[in-house]
XYZ file of C-alpha atoms in Angstrom:
487
model
C 78.693 124.623 0.680
C 80.712 127.081 2.760
C 82.623 124.188 4.387
C 83.464 122.727 0.959
C 84.729 126.109 -0.233
C 86.954 126.396 2.820
C 88.358 122.909 2.243
C 89.185 123.735 -1.392
C 90.949 126.954 -0.451
C 93.047 125.170 2.162
C 94.086 122.544 -0.381
C 95.061 124.881 -3.184
C 96.515 127.623 -0.967
C 94.096 130.348 -2.074
C 92.358 132.814 0.222
C 90.112 131.304 2.884
C 86.591 132.738 3.086
C 86.343 135.308 5.864
C 83.364 133.467 7.358
C 83.064 129.701 7.724
C 79.796 128.081 8.729
C 80.271 125.233 11.231
C 76.902 123.910 12.486
C 77.281 122.712 16.085
C 75.467 121.976 19.319
C 76.477 121.125 22.895
C 74.640 118.789 25.246
C 75.219 119.739 28.885
C 73.513 119.057 32.204
C 73.142 120.391 35.742
C 75.273 117.541 37.141
C 77.144 114.350 36.375
C 74.906 111.316 36.131
C 72.205 113.185 34.222
C 72.472 110.933 31.164
C 74.630 113.182 28.940
C 76.822 110.454 27.477
C 74.116 107.990 26.469
C 71.851 110.718 25.079
C 74.784 112.266 23.187
C 75.654 108.853 21.729
C 72.030 108.212 20.785
C 71.809 111.568 19.026
C 75.138 110.944 17.257
C 73.734 107.621 16.066
C 70.568 109.302 14.782
C 72.578 112.002 13.008
C 74.818 109.353 11.443
C 71.769 107.397 10.296
C 70.547 110.584 8.622
C 73.833 110.812 6.696
C 74.889 114.102 8.360
C 78.533 113.063 9.023
C 78.755 114.261 12.641
C 82.016 115.093 14.388
C 82.098 114.817 18.170
C 83.993 116.459 21.006
C 84.150 115.920 24.762
C 84.574 118.888 27.084
C 87.339 118.256 29.602
C 90.072 115.654 30.090
C 87.914 112.512 30.028
C 89.239 109.616 27.905
C 86.313 107.191 27.974
C 83.349 109.253 26.759
C 85.155 109.993 23.447
C 85.594 106.222 22.994
C 81.803 105.845 23.021
C 81.435 108.739 20.570
C 84.006 107.110 18.278
C 82.138 103.812 18.284
C 79.086 105.627 16.951
C 80.552 107.943 14.322
C 83.282 105.585 13.081
C 86.072 108.124 13.457
C 88.028 109.507 16.380
C 86.312 111.858 18.796
C 88.320 114.770 20.206
C 88.710 116.505 23.576
C 88.401 120.264 24.022
C 89.590 121.708 27.324
C 89.922 125.400 28.086
C 92.335 124.761 30.953
C 94.699 122.943 28.625
C 94.544 125.468 25.788
C 93.948 129.186 25.339
C 91.049 130.629 23.355
C 92.931 130.758 20.052
C 94.166 127.166 20.258
C 90.791 125.848 21.445
C 88.986 127.407 18.500
C 91.655 126.141 16.081
C 91.453 122.552 17.385
C 87.674 122.647 17.098
C 87.531 124.267 13.655
C 90.093 122.031 11.936
C 87.949 118.978 12.752
C 84.522 120.609 12.458
C 85.196 121.843 8.920
C 85.263 118.220 7.726
C 81.863 117.393 9.248
C 78.246 118.106 8.458
C 77.510 118.920 12.103
C 79.540 118.928 15.312
C 78.277 117.622 18.644
C 79.960 118.624 21.899
C 79.303 116.778 25.152
C 79.657 118.773 28.359
C 81.408 117.740 31.558
C 80.097 117.549 35.130
C 77.613 120.322 35.950
C 77.285 123.025 33.305
C 79.030 125.771 35.312
C 81.462 123.498 37.208
C 85.026 124.540 36.444
C 88.465 124.594 38.064
C 88.458 123.936 41.778
C 84.677 123.940 41.910
C 84.700 127.709 42.401
C 85.209 128.975 38.848
C 83.569 128.544 35.438
C 87.037 128.328 33.856
C 87.314 124.998 31.987
C 83.595 124.322 32.500
C 81.102 123.330 29.835
C 79.854 126.921 29.893
C 83.388 128.191 29.278
C 83.855 125.961 26.239
C 80.427 126.839 24.831
C 81.205 130.538 25.278
C 84.657 130.339 23.660
C 83.381 128.323 20.678
C 80.059 130.195 20.428
C 78.172 126.915 20.595
C 74.408 126.749 21.312
C 73.689 124.559 24.340
C 70.856 122.122 24.954
C 70.493 121.520 28.685
C 69.602 117.929 29.601
C 67.528 118.037 32.783
C 66.921 114.822 34.701
C 63.235 115.303 35.486
C 62.671 111.979 37.217
C 60.283 112.553 40.129
C 59.666 116.176 39.091
C 56.965 118.151 37.343
C 56.591 121.929 37.831
C 59.805 121.947 39.862
C 61.800 121.767 36.647
C 60.717 125.340 35.834
C 62.654 127.146 38.609
C 65.594 124.836 37.947
C 65.707 125.835 34.279
C 65.076 129.494 35.133
C 68.010 129.457 37.517
C 70.407 128.251 34.839
C 69.157 130.785 32.326
C 69.538 133.645 34.789
C 72.887 132.504 36.187
C 74.591 132.435 32.764
C 73.852 136.128 32.257
C 76.514 137.249 34.751
C 79.232 135.691 32.566
C 78.316 137.653 29.445
C 76.980 135.116 26.962
C 73.576 133.458 26.918
C 74.451 130.098 25.406
C 71.604 127.876 26.649
C 69.133 127.712 23.784
C 67.065 124.599 24.448
C 66.125 121.934 26.991
C 65.543 118.175 26.860
C 63.830 116.456 29.794
C 65.412 113.100 30.684
C 63.771 110.162 32.499
C 60.241 111.418 32.151
C 57.102 110.240 30.400
C 55.401 111.506 27.278
C 52.371 112.468 29.346
C 54.445 114.565 31.786
C 56.365 116.171 28.934
C 53.215 117.194 27.054
C 51.687 118.481 30.279
C 54.743 120.667 31.018
C 55.911 121.774 27.583
C 53.712 124.857 27.185
C 54.221 126.004 30.779
C 58.010 125.616 30.580
C 58.272 127.516 27.314
C 55.938 130.301 28.471
C 57.582 130.784 31.858
C 61.240 130.417 30.831
C 61.280 131.578 27.210
C 63.399 128.547 26.297
C 62.636 125.987 23.596
C 61.749 122.493 24.823
C 63.104 120.036 22.250
C 61.720 116.805 23.641
C 62.103 114.179 26.300
C 63.842 110.862 26.933
C 61.946 108.086 28.733
C 63.625 105.934 31.346
C 65.583 103.173 29.566
C 67.206 100.803 32.055
C 68.756 98.704 29.284
C 70.731 101.707 27.982
C 72.807 102.410 31.098
C 76.610 102.317 31.058
C 78.350 100.622 33.984
C 81.142 102.328 35.928
C 84.429 101.240 37.492
C 87.171 102.907 39.544
C 88.296 105.269 36.748
C 84.816 106.057 35.452
C 82.746 104.301 32.810
C 83.736 100.916 31.430
C 85.126 101.106 27.899
C 82.755 100.474 24.961
C 84.589 97.293 23.888
C 83.609 95.728 27.224
C 79.863 96.181 26.643
C 78.147 93.385 24.785
C 75.400 94.491 22.439
C 76.436 98.155 22.549
C 75.616 98.799 18.893
C 72.169 97.260 19.284
C 71.507 99.408 22.384
C 72.584 102.558 20.570
C 70.353 101.732 17.607
C 67.435 101.183 19.964
C 68.181 104.446 21.763
C 68.445 106.429 18.528
C 65.105 105.028 17.362
C 63.475 106.150 20.598
C 65.113 109.585 20.376
C 63.848 110.057 16.821
C 60.331 109.690 18.216
C 60.793 111.769 21.365
C 63.080 114.623 20.273
C 62.400 117.330 17.704
C 65.445 116.823 15.470
C 64.399 119.524 13.056
C 64.466 122.044 15.898
C 67.779 120.623 17.124
C 69.331 120.969 13.674
C 67.933 124.478 13.379
C 69.683 125.459 16.626
C 72.944 123.978 15.327
C 72.619 126.023 12.145
C 72.145 129.208 14.194
C 75.673 128.946 15.647
C 77.854 131.962 14.858
C 80.263 131.582 11.939
C 83.958 131.069 12.553
C 86.577 133.323 10.928
C 89.549 132.755 8.666
C 92.023 133.082 11.550
C 90.329 130.224 13.424
C 91.642 127.770 10.812
C 95.190 129.086 11.039
C 97.591 127.216 13.289
C 98.374 129.221 16.468
C 101.756 130.899 16.512
C 102.814 128.845 19.539
C 102.530 125.690 17.422
C 105.007 126.891 14.806
C 107.325 124.047 15.787
C 104.934 121.702 13.944
C 106.589 122.684 10.662
C 109.483 120.232 10.778
C 111.259 118.231 8.112
C 113.282 115.135 8.862
C 115.715 113.342 6.540
C 114.409 110.135 8.088
C 110.820 110.059 9.303
C 110.934 108.707 12.886
C 108.655 105.802 13.772
C 107.034 105.980 17.202
C 105.733 102.729 18.732
C 102.424 103.407 20.526
C 101.009 100.893 23.030
C 97.371 100.355 22.047
C 95.212 97.586 23.451
C 92.765 96.973 26.296
C 95.426 97.782 28.916
C 96.682 100.974 27.246
C 93.891 102.943 25.619
C 93.960 106.460 27.134
C 95.190 108.840 24.438
C 94.081 112.292 23.378
C 93.573 112.099 19.638
C 94.899 115.652 19.220
C 98.112 114.588 20.992
C 98.583 111.816 18.443
C 97.745 114.157 15.570
C 100.321 116.658 16.815
C 102.982 113.935 16.760
C 101.975 113.142 13.168
C 102.092 116.840 12.260
C 105.616 116.920 13.672
C 106.618 114.320 11.094
C 106.329 110.972 12.868
C 104.836 107.676 11.812
C 102.844 106.194 14.688
C 103.023 102.401 14.855
C 100.557 100.690 17.236
C 101.521 97.557 19.136
C 100.053 95.503 21.991
C 101.993 94.923 25.218
C 99.397 92.232 25.962
C 99.907 90.164 22.814
C 102.906 91.226 20.696
C 106.138 89.341 21.417
C 108.347 92.228 20.325
C 108.409 95.950 19.561
C 107.835 97.179 15.987
C 111.000 97.326 13.900
C 113.167 100.425 13.388
C 111.443 102.593 15.969
C 112.916 105.874 17.162
C 110.605 106.370 20.126
C 108.102 104.701 22.439
C 104.772 106.024 23.760
C 103.068 104.235 26.654
C 99.706 105.831 27.419
C 97.371 105.341 30.337
C 94.629 102.796 30.700
C 93.937 99.766 32.853
C 97.183 97.759 33.181
C 96.081 96.741 36.697
C 93.212 94.741 35.165
C 95.576 92.895 32.820
C 98.615 92.580 35.094
C 98.885 88.795 34.775
C 98.849 88.895 30.964
C 101.384 91.747 30.905
C 103.643 89.784 33.250
C 103.444 86.663 31.071
C 104.650 88.604 28.006
C 108.182 88.451 29.380
C 110.017 88.756 26.051
C 108.430 92.121 25.230
C 108.991 93.475 28.761
C 112.683 92.614 28.569
C 112.956 94.127 25.080
C 111.386 97.397 26.252
C 113.803 97.625 29.195
C 116.795 96.909 26.944
C 115.696 99.430 24.305
C 115.295 102.175 26.916
C 118.658 101.326 28.480
C 120.139 101.631 24.975
C 118.801 105.194 24.699
C 115.371 104.850 23.048
C 113.383 108.076 23.667
C 110.100 107.410 25.468
C 107.034 108.967 27.095
C 104.994 107.058 29.677
C 101.862 108.319 31.433
C 100.027 106.852 34.417
C 99.288 103.249 33.347
C 102.298 103.309 31.029
C 104.450 104.541 33.925
C 103.091 101.735 36.133
C 104.061 99.214 33.442
C 107.681 100.419 33.501
C 108.094 99.626 37.218
C 109.901 96.577 38.571
C 106.553 95.393 39.930
C 102.899 96.442 39.915
C 100.019 95.440 42.150
C 96.723 94.468 40.596
C 93.310 95.356 42.026
C 93.652 92.512 44.563
C 97.055 93.839 45.681
C 98.844 90.855 44.090
C 102.303 91.844 42.800
C 103.298 91.204 39.199
C 106.667 91.643 37.535
C 106.804 94.439 34.981
C 109.496 96.013 32.749
C 111.993 97.019 35.427
C 112.875 100.414 33.944
C 111.633 102.231 37.055
C 113.277 100.891 40.199
C 110.337 100.531 42.529
C 106.780 99.298 42.930
C 103.446 100.628 41.716
C 100.869 99.857 44.389
C 97.115 100.188 44.835
C 95.676 102.811 47.178
C 92.130 103.050 48.587
C 91.384 106.502 47.139
C 92.151 108.866 44.282
C 95.627 110.357 44.461
C 96.392 113.943 43.452
C 93.191 114.223 41.441
C 92.613 117.063 38.957
C 94.254 119.660 36.747
C 97.942 120.491 37.107
C 100.569 122.736 35.527
C 104.072 121.266 35.335
C 107.500 122.870 35.286
C 111.027 121.505 35.556
C 112.480 121.069 39.042
C 115.469 123.286 39.842
C 118.072 120.495 40.034
C 116.625 118.206 37.386
C 119.101 118.924 34.606
C 118.153 119.127 30.928
C 114.629 117.862 30.258
C 112.225 117.588 27.324
C 110.360 120.491 28.899
C 112.521 123.578 28.595
C 113.559 125.453 31.721
C 111.057 128.234 32.422
C 108.337 126.580 30.311
C 105.211 124.840 31.565
C 102.954 122.115 30.234
C 99.445 121.312 31.432
C 97.780 118.034 32.255
C 95.824 116.203 34.914
C 96.060 113.252 37.302
C 93.401 110.650 38.060
C 94.576 107.374 39.581
C 94.105 104.963 42.460
C 97.732 103.849 42.334
C 100.963 105.328 43.622
C 104.658 104.522 43.400
C 107.575 104.023 45.735
C 109.541 105.993 43.118
C 107.228 108.603 41.511
C 110.063 110.784 40.169
C 111.165 114.299 41.107
C 112.322 116.000 37.908
C 109.123 118.046 37.496
C 106.977 120.106 39.862
C 103.205 119.787 39.525
C 101.136 122.726 40.759
C 97.381 122.901 41.232
C 95.754 125.813 39.337
C 95.028 127.550 42.635
C 98.752 127.504 43.418
C 98.081 126.263 46.945
C 99.472 122.769 46.486
C 102.416 121.294 44.586
C 104.462 118.113 44.505
C 107.413 116.500 42.747
C 106.742 113.982 39.985
C 108.006 112.472 36.704
C 111.311 110.782 35.964
C 112.757 112.726 33.062
C 115.759 113.262 30.817
C 116.398 115.280 27.670
C 114.692 112.492 25.679
C 112.127 111.004 28.081
C 109.403 111.669 30.647
C 107.590 109.049 32.724
C 105.134 109.673 35.551
C 101.523 109.686 36.663
C 100.469 112.988 34.996
C 98.561 112.825 31.711
C 99.998 115.598 29.524
C 98.200 117.613 26.867
C 100.825 118.392 24.216
C 98.947 121.320 22.666
C 99.413 123.242 25.923
C 103.110 123.386 24.958
C 103.816 121.928 21.485
C 107.577 122.405 21.928
C 107.536 119.558 24.477
C 106.218 117.151 21.829
C 108.640 118.644 19.288
C 111.552 117.899 21.621
C 110.453 114.286 21.914
C 110.121 113.919 18.139
C 113.521 115.548 17.633
C 115.052 112.999 20.013
C 113.302 110.193 18.101
C 114.652 111.515 14.799
C 118.180 111.712 16.194
C 117.933 108.184 17.605
C 116.577 106.897 14.286
C 119.536 108.419 12.420
C 121.893 106.420 14.649
C 120.240 103.024 14.205
C 119.542 103.120 10.462
């Protein structure tokens, strides 16, 4: 009822209640590979089947896990990352989505305390849980363990105390049997003081395959919906959902200010005489987008028009801008090469002044040529004079903060400003750009990247627009100005 009252007040402009109840829970684990994603998806499926309208969020910069969430809940999952955004913005981005849902589910990243550089809790699952005041259920892979899980759980409970907030409120044992669970439940609860909410048996037919950038995408898995239904049925039997929902209800209320747009995002209030249309590459080859990035572009007054570089023979009509996101163009290089008409049209449009943003896979697509996974060269758009080539290992992996290079001239990113993002790729370029400087959060390493102008930016970094909304506003402004010229 409180959520409905808040929605009404936002619509009619009246006073927002000072406290807003947003039931929520986070599933985290001691390490990657503990089964977080599949268990989170199974629980989302069970919550959906109960008619609870769950919203979902992924901690960190990962693109693929939210795709699995979205397949379950039927609407877009979001990312929350406390390196990308400050406390105020993080809480705002969470609250504006959570207020529409019956319950929110957050999936952690890596190990629970693993943050920037591996030496800090900043940007860790713990950090996000602390900032959003979200109760955490720790998923412990108990395969091959019995009493040994007790000191493991105790260690996590004790370690969190030094950071100020005790957010771990429950535990689920993964890859164990009902007999082991029942044998351990009383001992674990007595010796740790934590609630044990259930167990998950080993399910070899509910494992997601991986590839060089992480998990395969959900559209590549045959029978995914059937597997998720099977998993949710098992979880209904093995997990105490009433206790889980009770923990979610115990989450601290948010405040009125959490639903107010941060001051730094004031540029979102824009009015255009002509609403600019932005063409967005969306298909199997280009599928890495932060939903909040796209929503920010919409808030800035754009109409986003999806198209497929794999299948569409031409760009959408009357566009004022182009957005080429990341993905797996290397897996579809032959098909992209064969769509010669579209490649030529993209090059001509950019040469004619069309504003554009291209990240990682989108940047690779703009090159004269691109290698595929077998190091076979394929002709691409020809906007970037050079070759995108495969390398044997990850290049420049992790979080970065970007600023404009001294001699770069006028860019979309204003001089003296920064924008945050990350890199994660097995490809490099003979012409990676030099208009921006990327710095690691530790400040001990930096490099030149991105080919930019006052209306474009193309390079390997994935950018998070909410870390500097004026960057996105500059792009939309350029698109509006371009649109005014062509219409």
